[in-house]
């Protein structure tokens, strides 16, 4: 049963298609957009499943995580 729930959660998150890292300036912005879309969908799925357990924040450029913690830590 838990395996099926995990499969449904993974299926709800879009696949990342851009193979790029921070040193690849030309394609890095597209990769970040894909990652944000995936995270947003994951969070939305968790909220819909009453399984909302973490928060993420980034700097103004969206290039560095500046916060983020589990809700059990007072988030």
PDB file of N, CA, C and O in Angstrom:
ATOM      1  N   UNK A   1       0.819  -1.190   0.000  1.00  0.00           N
ATOM      2  CA  UNK A   1       0.000   0.000   0.000  1.00  0.00           C
ATOM      3  C   UNK A   1       0.870   1.263   0.000  1.00  0.00           C
ATOM      4  O   UNK A   1       0.603   2.192  -0.746  1.00  0.00           O
ATOM      5  N   UNK A   2       1.900   1.285   0.806  1.00  0.00           N
ATOM      6  CA  UNK A   2       2.796   2.444   0.839  1.00  0.00           C
ATOM      7  C   UNK A   2       3.531   2.581  -0.487  1.00  0.00           C
ATOM      8  O   UNK A   2       3.795   3.696  -0.942  1.00  0.00           O
ATOM      9  N   UNK A   3       3.854   1.446  -1.101  1.00  0.00           N
ATOM     10  CA  UNK A   3       4.534   1.475  -2.390  1.00  0.00           C
ATOM     11  C   UNK A   3       3.658   2.119  -3.457  1.00  0.00           C
ATOM     12  O   UNK A   3       4.134   2.909  -4.275  1.00  0.00           O
ATOM     13  N   UNK A   4       2.384   1.814  -3.442  1.00  0.00           N
ATOM     14  CA  UNK A   4       1.447   2.398  -4.401  1.00  0.00           C
ATOM     15  C   UNK A   4       1.311   3.903  -4.178  1.00  0.00           C
ATOM     16  O   UNK A   4       1.263   4.684  -5.130  1.00  0.00           O
ATOM     17  N   UNK A   5       1.267   4.334  -2.941  1.00  0.00           N
ATOM     18  CA  UNK A   5       1.186   5.764  -2.637  1.00  0.00           C
ATOM     19  C   UNK A   5       2.447   6.485  -3.124  1.00  0.00           C
ATOM     20  O   UNK A   5       2.372   7.595  -3.651  1.00  0.00           O
ATOM     21  N   UNK A   6       3.601   5.857  -2.956  1.00  0.00           N
ATOM     22  CA  UNK A   6       4.853   6.447  -3.427  1.00  0.00           C
ATOM     23  C   UNK A   6       4.851   6.557  -4.949  1.00  0.00           C
ATOM     24  O   UNK A   6       5.283   7.565  -5.508  1.00  0.00           O
ATOM     25  N   UNK A   7       4.351   5.541  -5.617  1.00  0.00           N
ATOM     26  CA  UNK A   7       4.274   5.586  -7.087  1.00  0.00           C
ATOM     27  C   UNK A   7       3.364   6.709  -7.559  1.00  0.00           C
ATOM     28  O   UNK A   7       3.665   7.393  -8.534  1.00  0.00           O
ATOM     29  N   UNK A   8       2.228   6.894  -6.887  1.00  0.00           N
ATOM     30  CA  UNK A   8       1.315   7.979  -7.263  1.00  0.00           C
ATOM     31  C   UNK A   8       1.972   9.339  -7.049  1.00  0.00           C
ATOM     32  O   UNK A   8       1.820  10.243  -7.866  1.00  0.00           O
ATOM     33  N   UNK A   9       2.702   9.489  -5.958  1.00  0.00           N
ATOM     34  CA  UNK A   9       3.372  10.764  -5.673  1.00  0.00           C
ATOM     35  C   UNK A   9       4.439  11.064  -6.720  1.00  0.00           C
ATOM     36  O   UNK A   9       4.545  12.189  -7.207  1.00  0.00           O
ATOM     37  N   UNK A  10       5.209  10.059  -7.095  1.00  0.00           N
ATOM     38  CA  UNK A  10       6.252  10.254  -8.104  1.00  0.00           C
ATOM     39  C   UNK A  10       5.634  10.553  -9.465  1.00  0.00           C
ATOM     40  O   UNK A  10       6.124  11.397 -10.211  1.00  0.00           O
ATOM     41  N   UNK A  11       4.537   9.901  -9.791  1.00  0.00           N
ATOM     42  CA  UNK A  11       3.874  10.131 -11.074  1.00  0.00           C
ATOM     43  C   UNK A  11       3.306  11.548 -11.172  1.00  0.00           C
ATOM     44  O   UNK A  11       3.143  12.075 -12.272  1.00  0.00           O
ATOM     45  N   UNK A  12       3.019  12.173 -10.046  1.00  0.00           N
ATOM     46  CA  UNK A  12       2.450  13.522 -10.038  1.00  0.00           C
ATOM     47  C   UNK A  12       3.501  14.602 -10.271  1.00  0.00           C
ATOM     48  O   UNK A  12       3.166  15.735 -10.567  1.00  0.00           O
ATOM     49  N   UNK A  13       4.777  14.250 -10.177  1.00  0.00           N
ATOM     50  CA  UNK A  13       5.861  15.215 -10.338  1.00  0.00           C
ATOM     51  C   UNK A  13       6.403  15.112 -11.766  1.00  0.00           C
ATOM     52  O   UNK A  13       6.729  14.019 -12.233  1.00  0.00           O
ATOM     53  N   UNK A  14       6.507  16.231 -12.475  1.00  0.00           N
ATOM     54  CA  UNK A  14       7.022  16.183 -13.853  1.00  0.00           C
ATOM     55  C   UNK A  14       8.503  15.790 -13.896  1.00  0.00           C
ATOM     56  O   UNK A  14       9.267  16.108 -12.990  1.00  0.00           O
ATOM     57  N   UNK A  15       8.883  15.096 -14.964  1.00  0.00           N
ATOM     58  CA  UNK A  15      10.277  14.705 -15.153  1.00  0.00           C
ATOM     59  C   UNK A  15      11.115  15.920 -15.534  1.00  0.00           C
ATOM     60  O   UNK A  15      10.644  16.811 -16.232  1.00  0.00           O
ATOM     61  N   UNK A  16      12.362  15.930 -15.067  1.00  0.00           N
ATOM     62  CA  UNK A  16      13.293  16.992 -15.432  1.00  0.00           C
ATOM     63  C   UNK A  16      13.992  16.557 -16.719  1.00  0.00           C
ATOM     64  O   UNK A  16      14.548  15.470 -16.796  1.00  0.00           O
ATOM     65  N   UNK A  17      13.950  17.398 -17.732  1.00  0.00           N
ATOM     66  CA  UNK A  17      14.480  17.021 -19.044  1.00  0.00           C
ATOM     67  C   UNK A  17      15.762  17.751 -19.427  1.00  0.00           C
ATOM     68  O   UNK A  17      16.487  17.301 -20.297  1.00  0.00           O
ATOM     69  N   UNK A  18      16.051  18.863 -18.799  1.00  0.00           N
ATOM     70  CA  UNK A  18      17.242  19.636 -19.145  1.00  0.00           C
ATOM     71  C   UNK A  18      18.424  19.151 -18.321  1.00  0.00           C
ATOM     72  O   UNK A  18      18.407  19.218 -17.096  1.00  0.00           O
ATOM     73  N   UNK A  19      19.445  18.642 -19.012  1.00  0.00           N
ATOM     74  CA  UNK A  19      20.655  18.174 -18.346  1.00  0.00           C
ATOM     75  C   UNK A  19      21.621  19.354 -18.259  1.00  0.00           C
ATOM     76  O   UNK A  19      22.320  19.663 -19.224  1.00  0.00           O
ATOM     77  N   UNK A  20      21.616  20.039 -17.137  1.00  0.00           N
ATOM     78  CA  UNK A  20      22.481  21.212 -16.963  1.00  0.00           C
ATOM     79  C   UNK A  20      22.793  21.378 -15.484  1.00  0.00           C
ATOM     80  O   UNK A  20      22.026  20.964 -14.626  1.00  0.00           O
ATOM     81  N   UNK A  21      23.913  22.007 -15.216  1.00  0.00           N
ATOM     82  CA  UNK A  21      24.319  22.310 -13.856  1.00  0.00           C
ATOM     83  C   UNK A  21      24.607  23.796 -13.715  1.00  0.00           C
ATOM     84  O   UNK A  21      24.542  24.539 -14.697  1.00  0.00           O
ATOM     85  N   UNK A  22      24.956  24.242 -12.536  1.00  0.00           N
ATOM     86  CA  UNK A  22      25.190  25.667 -12.298  1.00  0.00           C
ATOM     87  C   UNK A  22      26.283  26.272 -13.178  1.00  0.00           C
ATOM     88  O   UNK A  22      26.258  27.452 -13.476  1.00  0.00           O
ATOM     89  N   UNK A  23      27.214  25.472 -13.627  1.00  0.00           N
ATOM     90  CA  UNK A  23      28.295  25.997 -14.476  1.00  0.00           C
ATOM     91  C   UNK A  23      27.876  26.143 -15.932  1.00  0.00           C
ATOM     92  O   UNK A  23      28.586  26.752 -16.717  1.00  0.00           O
ATOM     93  N   UNK A  24      26.753  25.577 -16.294  1.00  0.00           N
ATOM     94  CA  UNK A  24      26.229  25.670 -17.659  1.00  0.00           C
ATOM     95  C   UNK A  24      25.282  26.864 -17.724  1.00  0.00           C
ATOM     96  O   UNK A  24      24.070  26.738 -17.631  1.00  0.00           O
ATOM     97  N   UNK A  25      25.851  28.045 -17.881  1.00  0.00           N
ATOM     98  CA  UNK A  25      25.079  29.299 -17.808  1.00  0.00           C
ATOM     99  C   UNK A  25      23.917  29.348 -18.784  1.00  0.00           C
ATOM    100  O   UNK A  25      22.858  29.864 -18.467  1.00  0.00           O
ATOM    101  N   UNK A  26      24.087  28.833 -19.984  1.00  0.00           N
ATOM    102  CA  UNK A  26      23.057  28.956 -21.009  1.00  0.00           C
ATOM    103  C   UNK A  26      21.802  28.154 -20.682  1.00  0.00           C
ATOM    104  O   UNK A  26      20.698  28.605 -20.929  1.00  0.00           O
ATOM    105  N   UNK A  27      21.965  26.979 -20.112  1.00  0.00           N
ATOM    106  CA  UNK A  27      20.804  26.110 -19.873  1.00  0.00           C
ATOM    107  C   UNK A  27      20.415  25.992 -18.405  1.00  0.00           C
ATOM    108  O   UNK A  27      19.405  25.385 -18.073  1.00  0.00           O
ATOM    109  N   UNK A  28      21.193  26.589 -17.512  1.00  0.00           N
ATOM    110  CA  UNK A  28      20.934  26.470 -16.083  1.00  0.00           C
ATOM    111  C   UNK A  28      19.592  27.091 -15.685  1.00  0.00           C
ATOM    112  O   UNK A  28      18.856  26.559 -14.872  1.00  0.00           O
ATOM    113  N   UNK A  29      19.257  28.235 -16.267  1.00  0.00           N
ATOM    114  CA  UNK A  29      17.990  28.895 -15.927  1.00  0.00           C
ATOM    115  C   UNK A  29      16.809  27.992 -16.287  1.00  0.00           C
ATOM    116  O   UNK A  29      15.853  27.886 -15.515  1.00  0.00           O
ATOM    117  N   UNK A  30      16.876  27.314 -17.418  1.00  0.00           N
ATOM    118  CA  UNK A  30      15.794  26.401 -17.806  1.00  0.00           C
ATOM    119  C   UNK A  30      15.704  25.221 -16.837  1.00  0.00           C
ATOM    120  O   UNK A  30      14.629  24.792 -16.455  1.00  0.00           O
ATOM    121  N   UNK A  31      16.855  24.699 -16.418  1.00  0.00           N
ATOM    122  CA  UNK A  31      16.863  23.590 -15.459  1.00  0.00           C
ATOM    123  C   UNK A  31      16.242  24.033 -14.126  1.00  0.00           C
ATOM    124  O   UNK A  31      15.455  23.303 -13.523  1.00  0.00           O
ATOM    125  N   UNK A  32      16.581  25.247 -13.671  1.00  0.00           N
ATOM    126  CA  UNK A  32      16.000  25.754 -12.426  1.00  0.00           C
ATOM    127  C   UNK A  32      14.488  25.876 -12.530  1.00  0.00           C
ATOM    128  O   UNK A  32      13.763  25.521 -11.596  1.00  0.00           O
ATOM    129  N   UNK A  33      14.008  26.352 -13.672  1.00  0.00           N
ATOM    130  CA  UNK A  33      12.558  26.453 -13.870  1.00  0.00           C
ATOM    131  C   UNK A  33      11.905  25.088 -13.776  1.00  0.00           C
ATOM    132  O   UNK A  33      10.853  24.936 -13.146  1.00  0.00           O
ATOM    133  N   UNK A  34      12.520  24.073 -14.382  1.00  0.00           N
ATOM    134  CA  UNK A  34      11.979  22.714 -14.302  1.00  0.00           C
ATOM    135  C   UNK A  34      11.968  22.215 -12.864  1.00  0.00           C
ATOM    136  O   UNK A  34      11.004  21.582 -12.422  1.00  0.00           O
ATOM    137  N   UNK A  35      13.049  22.478 -12.137  1.00  0.00           N
ATOM    138  CA  UNK A  35      13.119  22.031 -10.748  1.00  0.00           C
ATOM    139  C   UNK A  35      12.057  22.723  -9.887  1.00  0.00           C
ATOM    140  O   UNK A  35      11.420  22.088  -9.047  1.00  0.00           O
ATOM    141  N   UNK A  36      11.876  24.026 -10.091  1.00  0.00           N
ATOM    142  CA  UNK A  36      10.838  24.744  -9.339  1.00  0.00           C
ATOM    143  C   UNK A  36       9.450  24.199  -9.671  1.00  0.00           C
ATOM    144  O   UNK A  36       8.622  24.019  -8.781  1.00  0.00           O
ATOM    145  N   UNK A  37       9.182  23.954 -10.956  1.00  0.00           N
ATOM    146  CA  UNK A  37       7.879  23.388 -11.338  1.00  0.00           C
ATOM    147  C   UNK A  37       7.650  22.054 -10.643  1.00  0.00           C
ATOM    148  O   UNK A  37       6.556  21.784 -10.137  1.00  0.00           O
ATOM    149  N   UNK A  38       8.686  21.212 -10.619  1.00  0.00           N
ATOM    150  CA  UNK A  38       8.568  19.906  -9.979  1.00  0.00           C
ATOM    151  C   UNK A  38       8.317  20.058  -8.477  1.00  0.00           C
ATOM    152  O   UNK A  38       7.462  19.374  -7.906  1.00  0.00           O
ATOM    153  N   UNK A  39       9.059  20.959  -7.830  1.00  0.00           N
ATOM    154  CA  UNK A  39       8.863  21.185  -6.394  1.00  0.00           C
ATOM    155  C   UNK A  39       7.469  21.724  -6.091  1.00  0.00           C
ATOM    156  O   UNK A  39       6.818  21.299  -5.128  1.00  0.00           O
ATOM    157  N   UNK A  40       7.004  22.653  -6.921  1.00  0.00           N
ATOM    158  CA  UNK A  40       5.672  23.217  -6.712  1.00  0.00           C
ATOM    159  C   UNK A  40       4.615  22.134  -6.844  1.00  0.00           C
ATOM    160  O   UNK A  40       3.711  22.034  -6.013  1.00  0.00           O
ATOM    161  N   UNK A  41       4.743  21.290  -7.858  1.00  0.00           N
ATOM    162  CA  UNK A  41       3.764  20.211  -8.035  1.00  0.00           C
ATOM    163  C   UNK A  41       3.826  19.231  -6.868  1.00  0.00           C
ATOM    164  O   UNK A  41       2.793  18.748  -6.407  1.00  0.00           O
ATOM    165  N   UNK A  42       5.037  18.937  -6.389  1.00  0.00           N
ATOM    166  CA  UNK A  42       5.197  18.024  -5.258  1.00  0.00           C
ATOM    167  C   UNK A  42       4.531  18.594  -4.003  1.00  0.00           C
ATOM    168  O   UNK A  42       3.812  17.899  -3.295  1.00  0.00           O
ATOM    169  N   UNK A  43       4.760  19.867  -3.746  1.00  0.00           N
ATOM    170  CA  UNK A  43       4.146  20.515  -2.581  1.00  0.00           C
ATOM    171  C   UNK A  43       2.627  20.538  -2.718  1.00  0.00           C
ATOM    172  O   UNK A  43       1.901  20.251  -1.760  1.00  0.00           O
ATOM    173  N   UNK A  44       2.126  20.861  -3.911  1.00  0.00           N
ATOM    174  CA  UNK A  44       0.675  20.866  -4.126  1.00  0.00           C
ATOM    175  C   UNK A  44       0.086  19.476  -3.907  1.00  0.00           C
ATOM    176  O   UNK A  44      -0.968  19.333  -3.300  1.00  0.00           O
ATOM    177  N   UNK A  45       0.778  18.450  -4.397  1.00  0.00           N
ATOM    178  CA  UNK A  45       0.314  17.076  -4.191  1.00  0.00           C
ATOM    179  C   UNK A  45       0.297  16.728  -2.705  1.00  0.00           C
ATOM    180  O   UNK A  45      -0.664  16.129  -2.209  1.00  0.00           O
ATOM    181  N   UNK A  46       1.347  17.128  -1.987  1.00  0.00           N
ATOM    182  CA  UNK A  46       1.395  16.857  -0.545  1.00  0.00           C
ATOM    183  C   UNK A  46       0.274  17.576   0.201  1.00  0.00           C
ATOM    184  O   UNK A  46      -0.331  17.014   1.110  1.00  0.00           O
ATOM    185  N   UNK A  47       0.004  18.823  -0.164  1.00  0.00           N
ATOM    186  CA  UNK A  47      -1.083  19.555   0.491  1.00  0.00           C
ATOM    187  C   UNK A  47      -2.421  18.895   0.227  1.00  0.00           C
ATOM    188  O   UNK A  47      -3.248  18.775   1.126  1.00  0.00           O
ATOM    189  N   UNK A  48      -2.640  18.455  -1.009  1.00  0.00           N
ATOM    190  CA  UNK A  48      -3.897  17.787  -1.356  1.00  0.00           C
ATOM    191  C   UNK A  48      -4.038  16.468  -0.617  1.00  0.00           C
ATOM    192  O   UNK A  48      -5.144  16.034  -0.310  1.00  0.00           O
ATOM    193  N   UNK A  49      -2.903  15.834  -0.310  1.00  0.00           N
ATOM    194  CA  UNK A  49      -2.911  14.554   0.405  1.00  0.00           C
ATOM    195  C   UNK A  49      -2.801  14.730   1.907  1.00  0.00           C
ATOM    196  O   UNK A  49      -2.598  13.749   2.626  1.00  0.00           O
ATOM    197  N   UNK A  50      -2.894  15.976   2.395  1.00  0.00           N
ATOM    198  CA  UNK A  50      -2.736  16.301   3.807  1.00  0.00           C
ATOM    199  C   UNK A  50      -1.408  15.766   4.349  1.00  0.00           C
ATOM    200  O   UNK A  50      -1.341  15.146   5.396  1.00  0.00           O
ATOM    201  N   UNK A  51      -0.346  16.004   3.572  1.00  0.00           N
ATOM    202  CA  UNK A  51       0.993  15.542   3.927  1.00  0.00           C
ATOM    203  C   UNK A  51       2.002  16.673   3.731  1.00  0.00           C
ATOM    204  O   UNK A  51       3.095  16.471   3.247  1.00  0.00           O
ATOM    205  N   UNK A  52       1.618  17.885   4.101  1.00  0.00           N
ATOM    206  CA  UNK A  52       2.448  19.081   3.939  1.00  0.00           C
ATOM    207  C   UNK A  52       3.432  19.142   5.097  1.00  0.00           C
ATOM    208  O   UNK A  52       3.055  19.415   6.227  1.00  0.00           O
ATOM    209  N   UNK A  53       4.731  18.910   4.822  1.00  0.00           N
ATOM    210  CA  UNK A  53       5.666  18.789   5.932  1.00  0.00           C
ATOM    211  C   UNK A  53       6.949  19.609   5.802  1.00  0.00           C
ATOM    212  O   UNK A  53       7.815  19.538   6.648  1.00  0.00           O
ATOM    213  N   UNK A  54       7.130  20.400   4.732  1.00  0.00           N
ATOM    214  CA  UNK A  54       8.336  21.214   4.667  1.00  0.00           C
ATOM    215  C   UNK A  54       8.080  22.506   3.906  1.00  0.00           C
ATOM    216  O   UNK A  54       7.102  22.641   3.192  1.00  0.00           O
ATOM    217  N   UNK A  55       8.993  23.456   4.062  1.00  0.00           N
ATOM    218  CA  UNK A  55       8.934  24.750   3.387  1.00  0.00           C
ATOM    219  C   UNK A  55      10.286  25.006   2.719  1.00  0.00           C
ATOM    220  O   UNK A  55      11.331  24.657   3.270  1.00  0.00           O
ATOM    221  N   UNK A  56      10.277  25.654   1.560  1.00  0.00           N
ATOM    222  CA  UNK A  56      11.494  26.036   0.861  1.00  0.00           C
ATOM    223  C   UNK A  56      11.446  27.517   0.531  1.00  0.00           C
ATOM    224  O   UNK A  56      10.388  28.038   0.198  1.00  0.00           O
ATOM    225  N   UNK A  57      12.586  28.174   0.593  1.00  0.00           N
ATOM    226  CA  UNK A  57      12.704  29.577   0.209  1.00  0.00           C
ATOM    227  C   UNK A  57      14.003  29.729  -0.566  1.00  0.00           C
ATOM    228  O   UNK A  57      14.948  28.994  -0.359  1.00  0.00           O
ATOM    229  N   UNK A  58      14.044  30.715  -1.467  1.00  0.00           N
ATOM    230  CA  UNK A  58      15.278  30.958  -2.209  1.00  0.00           C
ATOM    231  C   UNK A  58      15.632  32.436  -2.154  1.00  0.00           C
ATOM    232  O   UNK A  58      14.823  33.267  -1.760  1.00  0.00           O
ATOM    233  N   UNK A  59      16.846  32.741  -2.605  1.00  0.00           N
ATOM    234  CA  UNK A  59      17.239  34.144  -2.691  1.00  0.00           C
ATOM    235  C   UNK A  59      16.493  34.800  -3.854  1.00  0.00           C
ATOM    236  O   UNK A  59      15.764  34.132  -4.598  1.00  0.00           O
ATOM    237  N   UNK A  60      16.661  36.096  -4.045  1.00  0.00           N
ATOM    238  CA  UNK A  60      15.908  36.836  -5.066  1.00  0.00           C
ATOM    239  C   UNK A  60      16.169  36.323  -6.475  1.00  0.00           C
ATOM    240  O   UNK A  60      15.285  36.358  -7.332  1.00  0.00           O
ATOM    241  N   UNK A  61      17.375  35.823  -6.730  1.00  0.00           N
ATOM    242  CA  UNK A  61      17.705  35.319  -8.059  1.00  0.00           C
ATOM    243  C   UNK A  61      17.227  33.888  -8.278  1.00  0.00           C
ATOM    244  O   UNK A  61      17.256  33.386  -9.393  1.00  0.00           O
ATOM    245  N   UNK A  62      16.820  33.212  -7.209  1.00  0.00           N
ATOM    246  CA  UNK A  62      16.398  31.826  -7.320  1.00  0.00           C
ATOM    247  C   UNK A  62      17.547  30.861  -7.501  1.00  0.00           C
ATOM    248  O   UNK A  62      17.373  29.763  -8.013  1.00  0.00           O
ATOM    249  N   UNK A  63      18.730  31.260  -7.065  1.00  0.00           N
ATOM    250  CA  UNK A  63      19.911  30.428  -7.274  1.00  0.00           C
ATOM    251  C   UNK A  63      20.448  29.765  -6.016  1.00  0.00           C
ATOM    252  O   UNK A  63      21.368  28.970  -6.095  1.00  0.00           O
ATOM    253  N   UNK A  64      19.880  30.098  -4.855  1.00  0.00           N
ATOM    254  CA  UNK A  64      20.401  29.529  -3.610  1.00  0.00           C
ATOM    255  C   UNK A  64      19.264  29.365  -2.614  1.00  0.00           C
ATOM    256  O   UNK A  64      18.437  30.236  -2.450  1.00  0.00           O
ATOM    257  N   UNK A  65      19.276  28.239  -1.935  1.00  0.00           N
ATOM    258  CA  UNK A  65      18.286  27.993  -0.895  1.00  0.00           C
ATOM    259  C   UNK A  65      18.689  28.796   0.336  1.00  0.00           C
ATOM    260  O   UNK A  65      19.822  28.690   0.813  1.00  0.00           O
ATOM    261  N   UNK A  66      17.795  29.635   0.842  1.00  0.00           N
ATOM    262  CA  UNK A  66      18.125  30.464   2.000  1.00  0.00           C
ATOM    263  C   UNK A  66      17.364  30.037   3.242  1.00  0.00           C
ATOM    264  O   UNK A  66      17.585  30.545   4.300  1.00  0.00           O
ATOM    265  N   UNK A  67      16.487  29.128   3.077  1.00  0.00           N
ATOM    266  CA  UNK A  67      15.711  28.640   4.203  1.00  0.00           C
ATOM    267  C   UNK A  67      15.068  27.341   3.815  1.00  0.00           C
ATOM    268  O   UNK A  67      15.276  26.839   2.728  1.00  0.00           O
ATOM    269  N   UNK A  68      14.316  26.839   4.653  1.00  0.00           N
ATOM    270  CA  UNK A  68      13.646  25.589   4.366  1.00  0.00           C
ATOM    271  C   UNK A  68      13.839  24.688   5.555  1.00  0.00           C
ATOM    272  O   UNK A  68      14.953  24.440   5.972  1.00  0.00           O
ATOM    273  N   UNK A  69      12.748  24.264   6.097  1.00  0.00           N
ATOM    274  CA  UNK A  69      12.849  23.375   7.235  1.00  0.00           C
ATOM    275  C   UNK A  69      11.556  22.595   7.365  1.00  0.00           C
ATOM    276  O   UNK A  69      10.521  22.998   6.865  1.00  0.00           O
ATOM    277  N   UNK A  70      11.665  21.500   8.058  1.00  0.00           N
ATOM    278  CA  UNK A  70      10.492  20.706   8.307  1.00  0.00           C
ATOM    279  C   UNK A  70       9.556  21.420   9.251  1.00  0.00           C
ATOM    280  O   UNK A  70       9.966  22.189  10.099  1.00  0.00           O
ATOM    281  N   UNK A  71       8.282  21.180   9.077  1.00  0.00           N
ATOM    282  CA  UNK A  71       7.293  21.818   9.933  1.00  0.00           C
ATOM    283  C   UNK A  71       7.425  21.394  11.378  1.00  0.00           C
ATOM    284  O   UNK A  71       7.080  22.123  12.286  1.00  0.00           O
ATOM    285  N   UNK A  72       7.993  20.204  11.600  1.00  0.00           N
ATOM    286  CA  UNK A  72       8.159  19.751  12.970  1.00  0.00           C
ATOM    287  C   UNK A  72       9.201  20.568  13.715  1.00  0.00           C
ATOM    288  O   UNK A  72       9.290  20.511  14.919  1.00  0.00           O
ATOM    289  N   UNK A  73      10.006  21.367  12.982  1.00  0.00           N
ATOM    290  CA  UNK A  73      11.023  22.193  13.615  1.00  0.00           C
ATOM    291  C   UNK A  73      10.514  23.600  13.866  1.00  0.00           C
ATOM    292  O   UNK A  73      11.269  24.522  14.088  1.00  0.00           O
ATOM    293  N   UNK A  74       9.220  23.789  13.790  1.00  0.00           N
ATOM    294  CA  UNK A  74       8.655  25.088  14.107  1.00  0.00           C
ATOM    295  C   UNK A  74       8.385  25.957  12.907  1.00  0.00           C
ATOM    296  O   UNK A  74       8.176  27.137  13.032  1.00  0.00           O
ATOM    297  N   UNK A  75       8.406  25.363  11.667  1.00  0.00           N
ATOM    298  CA  UNK A  75       8.267  26.116  10.441  1.00  0.00           C
ATOM    299  C   UNK A  75       6.906  26.585  10.201  1.00  0.00           C
ATOM    300  O   UNK A  75       6.519  27.425   9.541  1.00  0.00           O
TER     301      UNK A  75
END
